[in-house]
Every structure is written in structure tokens, then in C-alpha cells.
């Protein structure tokens, strides 16, 4: 499938949304860190998912994942 629109592309949006949906599964792999909040910014040029976490000491942390599709090479 050739990508007809970028910024955001449908694949970028779907991938960012998948990260949001899988937050409980991701948390299982975070070695004692708990996800407390997840925000999505799906309409940005590069969709973004922001995770708020709390570690085992009770300290808050933020992780931001930006999804960027590299232009197709056909």
C-alpha cells in the first residue's frame, strides 16, 4: 500500500493508538513501574503518546513516544 498522506499518515495514527490500547500489556514489562495516565495526540504531524509513570519509590516520570513514518521508497 502506498501512503498517500503523511503528517499524520494512517499508519502513524494506528500505531500510536495501538500503544494506547496496549498500555496494560506494556506495564507488565516495566520492572516495577506503574502507568498512571496515558495521553494521545493523534492529530499532530507526528502522533505522540505520553505515558505518566510512578516508580517503586513513588517518584513520577514521563515517557513520550513520537511515531514517525519514513517516506515510502517505491
C-alpha atoms as a printed R data frame, in Angstrom:
   type eleno elety resid chain resno      x      y      z
1  ATOM     1    CA   UNK     A     1  0.000  0.000  0.000
2  ATOM     2    CA   UNK     A     2  1.419  3.362 -0.989
3  ATOM     3    CA   UNK     A     3  0.991  6.107  1.564
4  ATOM     4    CA   UNK     A     4 -0.945  8.989  0.055
5  ATOM     5    CA   UNK     A     5 -0.900 11.316  3.060
6  ATOM     6    CA   UNK     A     6  1.690 12.000  5.716
7  ATOM     7    CA   UNK     A     7  1.655 14.176  8.799
8  ATOM     8    CA   UNK     A     8 -0.040 12.221 10.111
9  ATOM     9    CA   UNK     A     9 -0.205  9.094  7.998
10 ATOM    10    CA   UNK     A    10 -2.876  6.478  8.743
11 ATOM    11    CA   UNK     A    11 -0.159  4.014  9.833
12 ATOM    12    CA   UNK     A    12  1.310  6.542 12.284
13 ATOM    13    CA   UNK     A    13 -2.109  7.142 13.826
14 ATOM    14    CA   UNK     A    14 -2.898  3.415 14.044
15 ATOM    15    CA   UNK     A    15  0.486  2.650 15.628
16 ATOM    16    CA   UNK     A    16  0.149  5.415 18.233
17 ATOM    17    CA   UNK     A    17 -3.382  4.263 19.039
18 ATOM    18    CA   UNK     A    18 -2.121  0.681 19.420
19 ATOM    19    CA   UNK     A    19  0.365  1.878 22.046
20 ATOM    20    CA   UNK     A    20 -2.523  3.453 23.937
21 ATOM    21    CA   UNK     A    21 -4.608  0.280 23.728
22 ATOM    22    CA   UNK     A    22 -1.691 -1.908 24.859
23 ATOM    23    CA   UNK     A    23 -0.797  0.166 27.926
24 ATOM    24    CA   UNK     A    24 -1.662 -2.616 30.413
25 ATOM    25    CA   UNK     A    25  0.422 -5.113 28.441
26 ATOM    26    CA   UNK     A    26  3.343 -2.656 28.285
27 ATOM    27    CA   UNK     A    27  3.169 -2.088 32.033
28 ATOM    28    CA   UNK     A    28  3.912 -5.782 32.658
29 ATOM    29    CA   UNK     A    29  7.396 -5.221 31.187
30 ATOM    30    CA   UNK     A    30  8.316 -2.051 33.090
31 ATOM    31    CA   UNK     A    31 10.028 -3.696 36.105
32 ATOM    32    CA   UNK     A    32  8.053 -2.213 38.967
33 ATOM    33    CA   UNK     A    33  6.939  0.990 37.270
34 ATOM    34    CA   UNK     A    34  3.198  1.630 37.058
35 ATOM    35    CA   UNK     A    35  1.492  3.550 34.275
36 ATOM    36    CA   UNK     A    36 -0.789  6.103 35.910
37 ATOM    37    CA   UNK     A    37 -2.009  8.049 32.875
38 ATOM    38    CA   UNK     A    38 -1.720  7.897 29.096
39 ATOM    39    CA   UNK     A    39 -2.472 10.771 26.742
40 ATOM    40    CA   UNK     A    40 -2.620 10.528 22.961
41 ATOM    41    CA   UNK     A    41 -2.056 13.297 20.469
42 ATOM    42    CA   UNK     A    42 -3.105 11.537 17.279
43 ATOM    43    CA   UNK     A    43 -3.717 14.530 15.008
44 ATOM    44    CA   UNK     A    44 -0.232 16.029 15.302
45 ATOM    45    CA   UNK     A    45  2.177 15.925 12.358
46 ATOM    46    CA   UNK     A    46  3.887 13.083 14.181
47 ATOM    47    CA   UNK     A    47  1.400 11.412 16.527
48 ATOM    48    CA   UNK     A    48  2.532 11.242 20.120
49 ATOM    49    CA   UNK     A    49  1.697  9.100 23.138
50 ATOM    50    CA   UNK     A    50  2.648 10.428 26.585
51 ATOM    51    CA   UNK     A    51  2.926  7.959 29.457
52 ATOM    52    CA   UNK     A    52  2.940  9.113 33.090
53 ATOM    53    CA   UNK     A    53  4.585  6.547 35.353
54 ATOM    54    CA   UNK     A    54  5.330  6.062 39.019
55 ATOM    55    CA   UNK     A    55  8.353  4.004 40.025
56 ATOM    56    CA   UNK     A    56  8.580  1.686 43.023
57 ATOM    57    CA   UNK     A    57  9.884  4.599 45.156
58 ATOM    58    CA   UNK     A    58  6.794  6.660 44.327
59 ATOM    59    CA   UNK     A    59  8.649  9.080 42.050
60 ATOM    60    CA   UNK     A    60  6.761 10.322 38.946
61 ATOM    61    CA   UNK     A    61  8.220 10.035 35.438
62 ATOM    62    CA   UNK     A    62  7.059 10.896 31.919
63 ATOM    63    CA   UNK     A    63  7.867  8.989 28.750
64 ATOM    64    CA   UNK     A    64  6.910 10.422 25.350
65 ATOM    65    CA   UNK     A    65  6.778  8.270 22.218
66 ATOM    66    CA   UNK     A    66  6.542 10.024 18.863
67 ATOM    67    CA   UNK     A    67  5.585  7.976 15.844
68 ATOM    68    CA   UNK     A    68  7.287  8.973 12.600
69 ATOM    69    CA   UNK     A    69  6.801  7.091  9.367
70 ATOM    70    CA   UNK     A    70  9.724  7.271  6.964
71 ATOM    71    CA   UNK     A    71  8.564  8.139  3.423
72 ATOM    72    CA   UNK     A    72  7.852  5.132  1.209
73 ATOM    73    CA   UNK     A    73 10.647  4.038 -1.088
74 ATOM    74    CA   UNK     A    74  8.880  2.683 -4.171
